[in-house]
Structure formats: C-alpha cells, structure tokens
Amino acid sequence: EVQLVESGGGLVQPGGSLRLSCAASGFTFSSYWMHWVRQAPGKGLVWVSRINSDGSSTSYADSVKGRFTISRDNAKNTLYLQMNSLRAEDTAVYYCARNGQDGGLGYWGQGTLVTVSS
Amino acid sequence: SYELTQPPSVSVSPGQTARITCSGDALPKQYAYWYQQKPGQAPVLVIYKDSERPSGIPERFSGSSSGTTVTLTISGVQAEDEADYYCQSADSSGTVFGGGTKLTVL
C-alpha cells in the first residue's frame, strides 16, 4: 500500500524557517517525481514545488522561489521541503504528492499544517 | 506561468448531470487532470489525461477536452459527490491548479 506521511509542521514566527519531511512507503520511491502542494485555510490548492526522480531537477512556484528548497533522499525514501524567510501568507496545510506515470498526482499524504504568526 | 479558470460553484439536484469547466490557454497542448476534495481530506485524482478514469473511480465521472476548455462531467450526481473539484495541468516549468469549483448537491 502506498503511503505518504508528512511531518515537521508547526507554529513559526515571520522570517523563520521550517523543514517539512514526507516519508514514503509501499512503492519504489526513487522511480517517481514528487510534489509539494499547499492549501491555505478555506482556500484552494496551490502547487509549490516538484523534484524529479533522482533529485537533479527541481521547479518552484514564483511565490516561493528563492525561499523554499525541495530535496529528496532516495536511500531514506524521504522528500523534504526547506522553508526559509517564512511569511504569514505561507500559512497552509502542506501536502506531498506522488506524480504517477500517467502524469497525475495519484497519491497524497494527509498534510501537515504550517502556521506563520507572531 | 499560465492560469486555469474554473467557476466558483456549480449546483445540481441528485440524479442530474453536473458539468464543471476549466479554461486555460495551454490546455490544447497539455493534459488536464481533475481532483475531488472533501472537507478535511486530501485530494483524490478522478480523471487523468483529459478523459481517463483511474481504477476505483465510479463510471459516472468522465472528462472531455475541446480547445482551451476541459470539462469534468458527473452523470447521475449523488449526495456523496458534493465536494470541491480542481483541475490541474503541467508543463516543463511547473504545475498549476485551477481555483476550484464547489459542487453543491441540492
């Protein structure tokens, strides 16, 4: 069974940093592109970042470019999102998702809440 | 990056057909995907590559594409289909979601 479990969320002050993790199991993690998607309270889904299967290529939404870094450790079956210079508008539930061979995000974690507030 | 535009809301009575549209200039060149999200839950992929249905998704869910618009059709809507629906597409630079459509079953 495919499982994605996010962790690392919490309350952080504006300007602070946080690292999210997504532990993957039930599939060959190193074969799949992975994404981070966020959802502010009461709002829609917003794509944040993606990384290819071996970690050599990454892409970011303009809103996080230069502040967030996506990475992965295929030996540990774990996806990461390093978030720096956090702003109030980064407050959201952050989901990790697996990019399927069909191009869709077929598997999602349960999400982890990040709250940026003083 | 480009944008995908969805209507904020669609309402239908049980048993009727719901159609949710998604418009974007890149859609003639890129596949579209559709997700269902119920309150407090993670999104679920219901349509991939414009019109394909993943295993386990009821046959009443279908997708189509015409020019710059893709459409999610739910035939014989049931109360359990009440949810938010998002379209999504991707290109070499990234991925984008539509703003979402709240489907209300009257």
JSON list of C-alpha atoms in Angstrom, two decimals:
[
{"chain": "A", "resi": 1, "resn": "GLU", "atom": "CA", "xyz": [0.00, 0.00, 0.00]},
{"chain": "A", "resi": 2, "resn": "VAL", "atom": "CA", "xyz": [1.32, 3.40, -1.00]},
{"chain": "A", "resi": 3, "resn": "GLN", "atom": "CA", "xyz": [1.74, 5.70, 1.99]},
{"chain": "A", "resi": 4, "resn": "LEU", "atom": "CA", "xyz": [2.95, 9.28, 2.24]},
{"chain": "A", "resi": 5, "resn": "VAL", "atom": "CA", "xyz": [3.30, 10.74, 5.73]},
{"chain": "A", "resi": 6, "resn": "GLU", "atom": "CA", "xyz": [4.21, 14.41, 6.20]},
{"chain": "A", "resi": 7, "resn": "SER", "atom": "CA", "xyz": [5.75, 15.82, 9.35]},
{"chain": "A", "resi": 8, "resn": "GLY", "atom": "CA", "xyz": [7.54, 18.92, 10.56]},
{"chain": "A", "resi": 9, "resn": "GLY", "atom": "CA", "xyz": [4.73, 21.44, 10.52]},
{"chain": "A", "resi": 10, "resn": "GLY", "atom": "CA", "xyz": [4.04, 23.81, 13.36]},
{"chain": "A", "resi": 11, "resn": "LEU", "atom": "CA", "xyz": [3.98, 27.42, 14.51]},
{"chain": "A", "resi": 12, "resn": "VAL", "atom": "CA", "xyz": [6.84, 29.63, 13.37]},
{"chain": "A", "resi": 13, "resn": "GLN", "atom": "CA", "xyz": [7.42, 33.38, 13.52]},
{"chain": "A", "resi": 14, "resn": "PRO", "atom": "CA", "xyz": [7.61, 35.50, 10.38]},
{"chain": "A", "resi": 15, "resn": "GLY", "atom": "CA", "xyz": [11.10, 35.35, 8.95]},
{"chain": "A", "resi": 16, "resn": "GLY", "atom": "CA", "xyz": [11.71, 31.95, 10.50]},
{"chain": "A", "resi": 17, "resn": "SER", "atom": "CA", "xyz": [12.49, 28.58, 8.95]},
{"chain": "A", "resi": 18, "resn": "LEU", "atom": "CA", "xyz": [10.96, 25.13, 8.97]},
{"chain": "A", "resi": 19, "resn": "ARG", "atom": "CA", "xyz": [11.77, 21.84, 7.27]},
{"chain": "A", "resi": 20, "resn": "LEU", "atom": "CA", "xyz": [8.98, 19.53, 6.24]},
{"chain": "A", "resi": 21, "resn": "SER", "atom": "CA", "xyz": [9.50, 15.83, 5.62]},
{"chain": "A", "resi": 22, "resn": "CYS", "atom": "CA", "xyz": [7.43, 13.30, 3.71]},
{"chain": "A", "resi": 23, "resn": "ALA", "atom": "CA", "xyz": [8.14, 9.65, 4.44]},
{"chain": "A", "resi": 24, "resn": "ALA", "atom": "CA", "xyz": [7.20, 7.36, 1.56]},
{"chain": "A", "resi": 25, "resn": "SER", "atom": "CA", "xyz": [6.48, 3.64, 1.65]},
{"chain": "A", "resi": 26, "resn": "GLY", "atom": "CA", "xyz": [4.80, 0.95, -0.40]},
{"chain": "A", "resi": 27, "resn": "PHE", "atom": "CA", "xyz": [6.45, 1.85, -3.71]},
{"chain": "A", "resi": 28, "resn": "THR", "atom": "CA", "xyz": [9.86, 2.39, -5.30]},
{"chain": "A", "resi": 29, "resn": "PHE", "atom": "CA", "xyz": [10.36, 5.98, -4.18]},
{"chain": "A", "resi": 30, "resn": "SER", "atom": "CA", "xyz": [13.39, 6.56, -6.39]},
{"chain": "A", "resi": 31, "resn": "SER", "atom": "CA", "xyz": [11.32, 5.98, -9.54]},
{"chain": "A", "resi": 32, "resn": "TYR", "atom": "CA", "xyz": [8.82, 8.80, -9.09]},
{"chain": "A", "resi": 33, "resn": "TRP", "atom": "CA", "xyz": [8.74, 12.57, -9.33]},
{"chain": "A", "resi": 34, "resn": "MET", "atom": "CA", "xyz": [7.34, 14.16, -6.20]},
{"chain": "A", "resi": 35, "resn": "HIS", "atom": "CA", "xyz": [5.49, 17.40, -5.44]},
{"chain": "A", "resi": 36, "resn": "TRP", "atom": "CA", "xyz": [4.60, 19.72, -2.59]},
{"chain": "A", "resi": 37, "resn": "VAL", "atom": "CA", "xyz": [1.16, 21.34, -2.77]},
{"chain": "A", "resi": 38, "resn": "ARG", "atom": "CA", "xyz": [-0.28, 23.70, -0.18]},
{"chain": "A", "resi": 39, "resn": "GLN", "atom": "CA", "xyz": [-3.73, 24.86, 0.83]},
{"chain": "A", "resi": 40, "resn": "ALA", "atom": "CA", "xyz": [-4.34, 27.94, 2.93]},
{"chain": "A", "resi": 41, "resn": "PRO", "atom": "CA", "xyz": [-7.29, 27.71, 5.34]},
{"chain": "A", "resi": 42, "resn": "GLY", "atom": "CA", "xyz": [-10.52, 27.83, 3.37]},
{"chain": "A", "resi": 43, "resn": "LYS", "atom": "CA", "xyz": [-8.69, 28.33, 0.08]},
{"chain": "A", "resi": 44, "resn": "GLY", "atom": "CA", "xyz": [-7.79, 26.25, -2.97]},
{"chain": "A", "resi": 45, "resn": "LEU", "atom": "CA", "xyz": [-4.88, 24.01, -3.84]},
{"chain": "A", "resi": 46, "resn": "VAL", "atom": "CA", "xyz": [-1.66, 25.75, -4.83]},
{"chain": "A", "resi": 47, "resn": "TRP", "atom": "CA", "xyz": [1.30, 23.95, -6.33]},
{"chain": "A", "resi": 48, "resn": "VAL", "atom": "CA", "xyz": [4.58, 24.73, -4.54]},
{"chain": "A", "resi": 49, "resn": "SER", "atom": "CA", "xyz": [7.40, 22.65, -5.99]},
{"chain": "A", "resi": 50, "resn": "ARG", "atom": "CA", "xyz": [8.39, 19.43, -7.71]},
{"chain": "A", "resi": 51, "resn": "ILE", "atom": "CA", "xyz": [11.51, 17.30, -7.98]},
{"chain": "A", "resi": 52, "resn": "ASN", "atom": "CA", "xyz": [12.43, 14.62, -10.46]},
{"chain": "A", "resi": 53, "resn": "SER", "atom": "CA", "xyz": [13.17, 11.05, -9.50]},
{"chain": "A", "resi": 54, "resn": "ASP", "atom": "CA", "xyz": [16.91, 11.38, -8.87]},
{"chain": "A", "resi": 55, "resn": "GLY", "atom": "CA", "xyz": [16.79, 14.90, -7.47]},
{"chain": "A", "resi": 56, "resn": "SER", "atom": "CA", "xyz": [18.72, 16.51, -10.30]},
{"chain": "A", "resi": 57, "resn": "SER", "atom": "CA", "xyz": [15.89, 18.79, -11.48]},
{"chain": "A", "resi": 58, "resn": "THR", "atom": "CA", "xyz": [13.56, 21.00, -9.46]},
{"chain": "A", "resi": 59, "resn": "SER", "atom": "CA", "xyz": [10.85, 23.59, -10.15]},
{"chain": "A", "resi": 60, "resn": "TYR", "atom": "CA", "xyz": [9.16, 26.15, -7.91]},
{"chain": "A", "resi": 61, "resn": "ALA", "atom": "CA", "xyz": [6.14, 28.40, -7.89]},
{"chain": "A", "resi": 62, "resn": "ASP", "atom": "CA", "xyz": [7.10, 32.06, -8.24]},
{"chain": "A", "resi": 63, "resn": "SER", "atom": "CA", "xyz": [5.71, 32.77, -4.77]},
{"chain": "A", "resi": 64, "resn": "VAL", "atom": "CA", "xyz": [8.31, 30.56, -3.06]},
{"chain": "A", "resi": 65, "resn": "LYS", "atom": "CA", "xyz": [11.26, 30.75, -5.46]},
{"chain": "A", "resi": 66, "resn": "GLY", "atom": "CA", "xyz": [14.43, 31.69, -3.63]},
{"chain": "A", "resi": 67, "resn": "ARG", "atom": "CA", "xyz": [12.92, 30.93, -0.21]},
{"chain": "A", "resi": 68, "resn": "PHE", "atom": "CA", "xyz": [11.96, 27.25, -0.40]},
{"chain": "A", "resi": 69, "resn": "THR", "atom": "CA", "xyz": [14.14, 24.30, -1.40]},
{"chain": "A", "resi": 70, "resn": "ILE", "atom": "CA", "xyz": [12.84, 20.86, -2.33]},
{"chain": "A", "resi": 71, "resn": "SER", "atom": "CA", "xyz": [15.09, 17.85, -1.97]},
{"chain": "A", "resi": 72, "resn": "ARG", "atom": "CA", "xyz": [14.93, 14.11, -1.53]},
{"chain": "A", "resi": 73, "resn": "ASP", "atom": "CA", "xyz": [16.92, 11.25, -0.02]},
{"chain": "A", "resi": 74, "resn": "ASN", "atom": "CA", "xyz": [16.16, 8.16, -2.06]},
{"chain": "A", "resi": 75, "resn": "ALA", "atom": "CA", "xyz": [18.09, 5.97, 0.37]},
{"chain": "A", "resi": 76, "resn": "LYS", "atom": "CA", "xyz": [15.74, 7.07, 3.15]},
{"chain": "A", "resi": 77, "resn": "ASN", "atom": "CA", "xyz": [12.60, 7.21, 0.96]},
{"chain": "A", "resi": 78, "resn": "THR", "atom": "CA", "xyz": [12.01, 10.75, 2.14]},
{"chain": "A", "resi": 79, "resn": "LEU", "atom": "CA", "xyz": [11.05, 14.01, 0.47]},
{"chain": "A", "resi": 80, "resn": "TYR", "atom": "CA", "xyz": [11.87, 17.37, 2.07]},
{"chain": "A", "resi": 81, "resn": "LEU", "atom": "CA", "xyz": [10.85, 21.00, 1.83]},
{"chain": "A", "resi": 82, "resn": "GLN", "atom": "CA", "xyz": [13.14, 23.53, 3.45]},
{"chain": "A", "resi": 83, "resn": "MET", "atom": "CA", "xyz": [11.22, 26.75, 4.01]},
{"chain": "A", "resi": 84, "resn": "ASN", "atom": "CA", "xyz": [13.11, 29.93, 4.85]},
{"chain": "A", "resi": 85, "resn": "SER", "atom": "CA", "xyz": [12.05, 33.56, 5.26]},
{"chain": "A", "resi": 86, "resn": "LEU", "atom": "CA", "xyz": [8.53, 32.46, 6.06]},
{"chain": "A", "resi": 87, "resn": "ARG", "atom": "CA", "xyz": [5.67, 34.90, 5.68]},
{"chain": "A", "resi": 88, "resn": "ALA", "atom": "CA", "xyz": [2.13, 34.98, 7.04]},
{"chain": "A", "resi": 89, "resn": "GLU", "atom": "CA", "xyz": [0.86, 34.09, 3.58]},
{"chain": "A", "resi": 90, "resn": "ASP", "atom": "CA", "xyz": [2.78, 30.79, 3.72]},
{"chain": "A", "resi": 91, "resn": "THR", "atom": "CA", "xyz": [0.32, 29.60, 6.38]},
{"chain": "A", "resi": 92, "resn": "ALA", "atom": "CA", "xyz": [-1.28, 26.47, 4.94]},
{"chain": "A", "resi": 93, "resn": "VAL", "atom": "CA", "xyz": [-1.61, 22.73, 5.05]},
{"chain": "A", "resi": 94, "resn": "TYR", "atom": "CA", "xyz": [1.28, 21.31, 3.07]},
{"chain": "A", "resi": 95, "resn": "TYR", "atom": "CA", "xyz": [0.74, 18.08, 1.17]},
{"chain": "A", "resi": 96, "resn": "CYS", "atom": "CA", "xyz": [3.30, 15.88, -0.51]},
{"chain": "A", "resi": 97, "resn": "ALA", "atom": "CA", "xyz": [2.07, 14.02, -3.57]},
{"chain": "A", "resi": 98, "resn": "ARG", "atom": "CA", "xyz": [3.42, 11.38, -5.94]},
{"chain": "A", "resi": 99, "resn": "ASN", "atom": "CA", "xyz": [3.49, 12.05, -9.65]},
{"chain": "A", "resi": 100, "resn": "GLY", "atom": "CA", "xyz": [2.20, 8.95, -11.40]},
{"chain": "A", "resi": 101, "resn": "GLN", "atom": "CA", "xyz": [3.30, 7.55, -14.74]},
{"chain": "A", "resi": 102, "resn": "ASP", "atom": "CA", "xyz": [0.07, 8.97, -16.14]},
{"chain": "A", "resi": 103, "resn": "GLY", "atom": "CA", "xyz": [1.14, 12.47, -15.10]},
{"chain": "A", "resi": 104, "resn": "GLY", "atom": "CA", "xyz": [-1.45, 12.90, -12.37]},
{"chain": "A", "resi": 105, "resn": "LEU", "atom": "CA", "xyz": [-0.89, 13.23, -8.65]},
{"chain": "A", "resi": 106, "resn": "GLY", "atom": "CA", "xyz": [-2.35, 9.86, -7.76]},
{"chain": "A", "resi": 107, "resn": "TYR", "atom": "CA", "xyz": [-1.26, 9.63, -4.13]},
{"chain": "A", "resi": 108, "resn": "TRP", "atom": "CA", "xyz": [-1.29, 12.31, -1.44]},
{"chain": "A", "resi": 109, "resn": "GLY", "atom": "CA", "xyz": [-0.29, 12.47, 2.17]},
{"chain": "A", "resi": 110, "resn": "GLN", "atom": "CA", "xyz": [-2.62, 13.66, 4.91]},
{"chain": "A", "resi": 111, "resn": "GLY", "atom": "CA", "xyz": [-0.91, 17.05, 5.08]},
{"chain": "A", "resi": 112, "resn": "THR", "atom": "CA", "xyz": [0.94, 18.98, 7.77]},
{"chain": "A", "resi": 113, "resn": "LEU", "atom": "CA", "xyz": [-0.12, 22.41, 8.99]},
{"chain": "A", "resi": 114, "resn": "VAL", "atom": "CA", "xyz": [2.32, 25.30, 8.92]},
{"chain": "A", "resi": 115, "resn": "THR", "atom": "CA", "xyz": [1.28, 28.45, 10.75]},
{"chain": "A", "resi": 116, "resn": "VAL", "atom": "CA", "xyz": [3.37, 31.60, 10.37]},
{"chain": "A", "resi": 117, "resn": "SER", "atom": "CA", "xyz": [2.46, 34.08, 13.06]},
{"chain": "A", "resi": 118, "resn": "SER", "atom": "CA", "xyz": [4.00, 36.21, 15.77]},
{"chain": "B", "resi": 1, "resn": "SER", "atom": "CA", "xyz": [3.26, 30.54, -15.65]},
{"chain": "B", "resi": 2, "resn": "TYR", "atom": "CA", "xyz": [-0.24, 30.17, -17.03]},
{"chain": "B", "resi": 3, "resn": "GLU", "atom": "CA", "xyz": [-3.63, 30.12, -15.33]},
{"chain": "B", "resi": 4, "resn": "LEU", "atom": "CA", "xyz": [-6.55, 27.74, -15.19]},
{"chain": "B", "resi": 5, "resn": "THR", "atom": "CA", "xyz": [-10.01, 29.23, -14.67]},
{"chain": "B", "resi": 6, "resn": "GLN", "atom": "CA", "xyz": [-12.93, 27.40, -13.06]},
{"chain": "B", "resi": 7, "resn": "PRO", "atom": "CA", "xyz": [-16.38, 28.60, -11.99]},
{"chain": "B", "resi": 8, "resn": "PRO", "atom": "CA", "xyz": [-16.50, 29.06, -8.21]},
{"chain": "B", "resi": 9, "resn": "SER", "atom": "CA", "xyz": [-19.63, 26.99, -7.79]},
{"chain": "B", "resi": 10, "resn": "VAL", "atom": "CA", "xyz": [-21.99, 24.57, -9.53]},
{"chain": "B", "resi": 11, "resn": "SER", "atom": "CA", "xyz": [-25.28, 23.30, -8.12]},
{"chain": "B", "resi": 12, "resn": "VAL", "atom": "CA", "xyz": [-27.31, 20.31, -9.25]},
{"chain": "B", "resi": 13, "resn": "SER", "atom": "CA", "xyz": [-30.09, 18.12, -7.92]},
{"chain": "B", "resi": 14, "resn": "PRO", "atom": "CA", "xyz": [-29.49, 14.44, -7.21]},
{"chain": "B", "resi": 15, "resn": "GLY", "atom": "CA", "xyz": [-29.65, 12.33, -10.35]},
{"chain": "B", "resi": 16, "resn": "GLN", "atom": "CA", "xyz": [-28.88, 15.26, -12.66]},
{"chain": "B", "resi": 17, "resn": "THR", "atom": "CA", "xyz": [-25.68, 15.86, -14.62]},
{"chain": "B", "resi": 18, "resn": "ALA", "atom": "CA", "xyz": [-23.04, 18.25, -13.32]},
{"chain": "B", "resi": 19, "resn": "ARG", "atom": "CA", "xyz": [-20.53, 19.84, -15.68]},
{"chain": "B", "resi": 20, "resn": "ILE", "atom": "CA", "xyz": [-17.50, 21.70, -14.36]},
{"chain": "B", "resi": 21, "resn": "THR", "atom": "CA", "xyz": [-15.33, 23.58, -16.81]},
{"chain": "B", "resi": 22, "resn": "CYS", "atom": "CA", "xyz": [-11.69, 24.58, -16.71]},
{"chain": "B", "resi": 23, "resn": "SER", "atom": "CA", "xyz": [-10.19, 27.03, -19.19]},
{"chain": "B", "resi": 24, "resn": "GLY", "atom": "CA", "xyz": [-6.59, 27.79, -19.99]},
{"chain": "B", "resi": 25, "resn": "ASP", "atom": "CA", "xyz": [-4.52, 28.78, -22.99]},
{"chain": "B", "resi": 26, "resn": "ALA", "atom": "CA", "xyz": [-2.12, 25.86, -22.50]},
{"chain": "B", "resi": 27, "resn": "LEU", "atom": "CA", "xyz": [-4.80, 23.18, -22.42]},
{"chain": "B", "resi": 28, "resn": "PRO", "atom": "CA", "xyz": [-4.69, 22.39, -26.16]},
{"chain": "B", "resi": 29, "resn": "LYS", "atom": "CA", "xyz": [-1.05, 21.41, -25.65]},
{"chain": "B", "resi": 30, "resn": "GLN", "atom": "CA", "xyz": [-1.08, 19.92, -22.15]},
{"chain": "B", "resi": 31, "resn": "TYR", "atom": "CA", "xyz": [-3.16, 17.22, -20.50]},
{"chain": "B", "resi": 32, "resn": "ALA", "atom": "CA", "xyz": [-5.61, 18.14, -17.76]},
{"chain": "B", "resi": 33, "resn": "TYR", "atom": "CA", "xyz": [-6.25, 16.29, -14.52]},
{"chain": "B", "resi": 34, "resn": "TRP", "atom": "CA", "xyz": [-9.18, 16.53, -12.10]},
{"chain": "B", "resi": 35, "resn": "TYR", "atom": "CA", "xyz": [-9.22, 16.10, -8.32]},
{"chain": "B", "resi": 36, "resn": "GLN", "atom": "CA", "xyz": [-12.05, 15.76, -5.84]},
{"chain": "B", "resi": 37, "resn": "GLN", "atom": "CA", "xyz": [-11.53, 17.07, -2.31]},
{"chain": "B", "resi": 38, "resn": "LYS", "atom": "CA", "xyz": [-13.96, 16.62, 0.54]},
{"chain": "B", "resi": 39, "resn": "PRO", "atom": "CA", "xyz": [-13.69, 18.66, 3.76]},
{"chain": "B", "resi": 40, "resn": "GLY", "atom": "CA", "xyz": [-10.77, 17.66, 5.93]},
{"chain": "B", "resi": 41, "resn": "GLN", "atom": "CA", "xyz": [-9.44, 15.17, 3.38]},
{"chain": "B", "resi": 42, "resn": "ALA", "atom": "CA", "xyz": [-6.60, 15.08, 0.88]},
{"chain": "B", "resi": 43, "resn": "PRO", "atom": "CA", "xyz": [-7.48, 15.44, -2.81]},
{"chain": "B", "resi": 44, "resn": "VAL", "atom": "CA", "xyz": [-8.30, 12.36, -4.88]},
{"chain": "B", "resi": 45, "resn": "LEU", "atom": "CA", "xyz": [-7.47, 12.04, -8.59]},
{"chain": "B", "resi": 46, "resn": "VAL", "atom": "CA", "xyz": [-10.69, 11.33, -10.51]},
{"chain": "B", "resi": 47, "resn": "ILE", "atom": "CA", "xyz": [-9.64, 11.99, -14.14]},
{"chain": "B", "resi": 48, "resn": "TYR", "atom": "CA", "xyz": [-6.21, 11.91, -15.77]},
{"chain": "B", "resi": 49, "resn": "LYS", "atom": "CA", "xyz": [-5.01, 12.81, -19.27]},
{"chain": "B", "resi": 50, "resn": "ASP", "atom": "CA", "xyz": [-8.20, 14.76, -20.01]},
{"chain": "B", "resi": 51, "resn": "SER", "atom": "CA", "xyz": [-10.58, 11.79, -20.07]},
{"chain": "B", "resi": 52, "resn": "GLU", "atom": "CA", "xyz": [-9.10, 8.68, -18.44]},
{"chain": "B", "resi": 53, "resn": "ARG", "atom": "CA", "xyz": [-10.56, 7.38, -15.20]},
{"chain": "B", "resi": 54, "resn": "PRO", "atom": "CA", "xyz": [-8.34, 5.79, -12.54]},
{"chain": "B", "resi": 55, "resn": "SER", "atom": "CA", "xyz": [-9.32, 2.42, -11.18]},
{"chain": "B", "resi": 56, "resn": "GLY", "atom": "CA", "xyz": [-11.83, 2.68, -8.37]},
{"chain": "B", "resi": 57, "resn": "ILE", "atom": "CA", "xyz": [-13.41, 5.90, -9.63]},
{"chain": "B", "resi": 58, "resn": "PRO", "atom": "CA", "xyz": [-17.11, 5.46, -10.48]},
{"chain": "B", "resi": 59, "resn": "GLU", "atom": "CA", "xyz": [-18.10, 5.42, -14.14]},
{"chain": "B", "resi": 60, "resn": "ARG", "atom": "CA", "xyz": [-20.33, 8.45, -13.62]},
{"chain": "B", "resi": 61, "resn": "PHE", "atom": "CA", "xyz": [-17.16, 10.57, -13.65]},
{"chain": "B", "resi": 62, "resn": "SER", "atom": "CA", "xyz": [-15.92, 11.46, -17.14]},
{"chain": "B", "resi": 63, "resn": "GLY", "atom": "CA", "xyz": [-13.74, 14.09, -18.76]},
{"chain": "B", "resi": 64, "resn": "SER", "atom": "CA", "xyz": [-13.53, 15.76, -22.14]},
{"chain": "B", "resi": 65, "resn": "SER", "atom": "CA", "xyz": [-11.48, 18.39, -23.91]},
{"chain": "B", "resi": 66, "resn": "SER", "atom": "CA", "xyz": [-12.20, 20.94, -26.58]},
{"chain": "B", "resi": 67, "resn": "GLY", "atom": "CA", "xyz": [-9.73, 23.65, -27.49]},
{"chain": "B", "resi": 68, "resn": "THR", "atom": "CA", "xyz": [-8.82, 25.73, -24.45]},
{"chain": "B", "resi": 69, "resn": "THR", "atom": "CA", "xyz": [-11.51, 24.17, -22.24]},
{"chain": "B", "resi": 70, "resn": "VAL", "atom": "CA", "xyz": [-11.69, 20.85, -20.44]},
{"chain": "B", "resi": 71, "resn": "THR", "atom": "CA", "xyz": [-14.84, 19.60, -18.74]},
{"chain": "B", "resi": 72, "resn": "LEU", "atom": "CA", "xyz": [-15.47, 17.24, -15.85]},
{"chain": "B", "resi": 73, "resn": "THR", "atom": "CA", "xyz": [-18.89, 15.62, -16.16]},
{"chain": "B", "resi": 74, "resn": "ILE", "atom": "CA", "xyz": [-20.60, 13.80, -13.32]},
{"chain": "B", "resi": 75, "resn": "SER", "atom": "CA", "xyz": [-23.63, 11.89, -14.55]},
{"chain": "B", "resi": 76, "resn": "GLY", "atom": "CA", "xyz": [-26.37, 10.89, -12.13]},
{"chain": "B", "resi": 77, "resn": "VAL", "atom": "CA", "xyz": [-24.94, 13.03, -9.33]},
{"chain": "B", "resi": 78, "resn": "GLN", "atom": "CA", "xyz": [-25.17, 11.54, -5.86]},
{"chain": "B", "resi": 79, "resn": "ALA", "atom": "CA", "xyz": [-25.11, 13.29, -2.50]},
{"chain": "B", "resi": 80, "resn": "GLU", "atom": "CA", "xyz": [-21.62, 11.87, -1.84]},
{"chain": "B", "resi": 81, "resn": "ASP", "atom": "CA", "xyz": [-20.28, 13.78, -4.87]},
{"chain": "B", "resi": 82, "resn": "GLU", "atom": "CA", "xyz": [-20.66, 17.09, -3.04]},
{"chain": "B", "resi": 83, "resn": "ALA", "atom": "CA", "xyz": [-17.08, 18.35, -2.81]},
{"chain": "B", "resi": 84, "resn": "ASP", "atom": "CA", "xyz": [-14.56, 20.78, -4.21]},
{"chain": "B", "resi": 85, "resn": "TYR", "atom": "CA", "xyz": [-13.16, 19.91, -7.64]},
{"chain": "B", "resi": 86, "resn": "TYR", "atom": "CA", "xyz": [-9.85, 21.16, -9.02]},
{"chain": "B", "resi": 87, "resn": "CYS", "atom": "CA", "xyz": [-8.38, 20.94, -12.49]},
{"chain": "B", "resi": 88, "resn": "GLN", "atom": "CA", "xyz": [-4.61, 20.76, -12.90]},
{"chain": "B", "resi": 89, "resn": "SER", "atom": "CA", "xyz": [-2.14, 20.88, -15.73]},
{"chain": "B", "resi": 90, "resn": "ALA", "atom": "CA", "xyz": [1.62, 20.94, -16.08]},
{"chain": "B", "resi": 91, "resn": "ASP", "atom": "CA", "xyz": [4.40, 21.93, -18.39]},
{"chain": "B", "resi": 92, "resn": "SER", "atom": "CA", "xyz": [8.18, 21.86, -18.26]},
{"chain": "B", "resi": 93, "resn": "SER", "atom": "CA", "xyz": [8.30, 24.80, -15.86]},
{"chain": "B", "resi": 94, "resn": "GLY", "atom": "CA", "xyz": [5.82, 23.62, -13.30]},
{"chain": "B", "resi": 95, "resn": "THR", "atom": "CA", "xyz": [2.31, 22.67, -12.37]},
{"chain": "B", "resi": 96, "resn": "VAL", "atom": "CA", "xyz": [-0.80, 24.79, -11.92]},
{"chain": "B", "resi": 97, "resn": "PHE", "atom": "CA", "xyz": [-4.19, 24.20, -10.31]},
{"chain": "B", "resi": 98, "resn": "GLY", "atom": "CA", "xyz": [-7.43, 25.91, -11.12]},
{"chain": "B", "resi": 99, "resn": "GLY", "atom": "CA", "xyz": [-9.10, 27.89, -8.37]},
{"chain": "B", "resi": 100, "resn": "GLY", "atom": "CA", "xyz": [-11.53, 25.10, -7.60]},
{"chain": "B", "resi": 101, "resn": "THR", "atom": "CA", "xyz": [-15.27, 24.60, -8.00]},
{"chain": "B", "resi": 102, "resn": "LYS", "atom": "CA", "xyz": [-17.59, 23.81, -5.14]},
{"chain": "B", "resi": 103, "resn": "LEU", "atom": "CA", "xyz": [-20.19, 21.28, -6.26]},
{"chain": "B", "resi": 104, "resn": "THR", "atom": "CA", "xyz": [-23.38, 21.51, -4.23]},
{"chain": "B", "resi": 105, "resn": "VAL", "atom": "CA", "xyz": [-25.95, 18.72, -4.43]},
{"chain": "B", "resi": 106, "resn": "LEU", "atom": "CA", "xyz": [-29.29, 20.33, -3.71]}
]
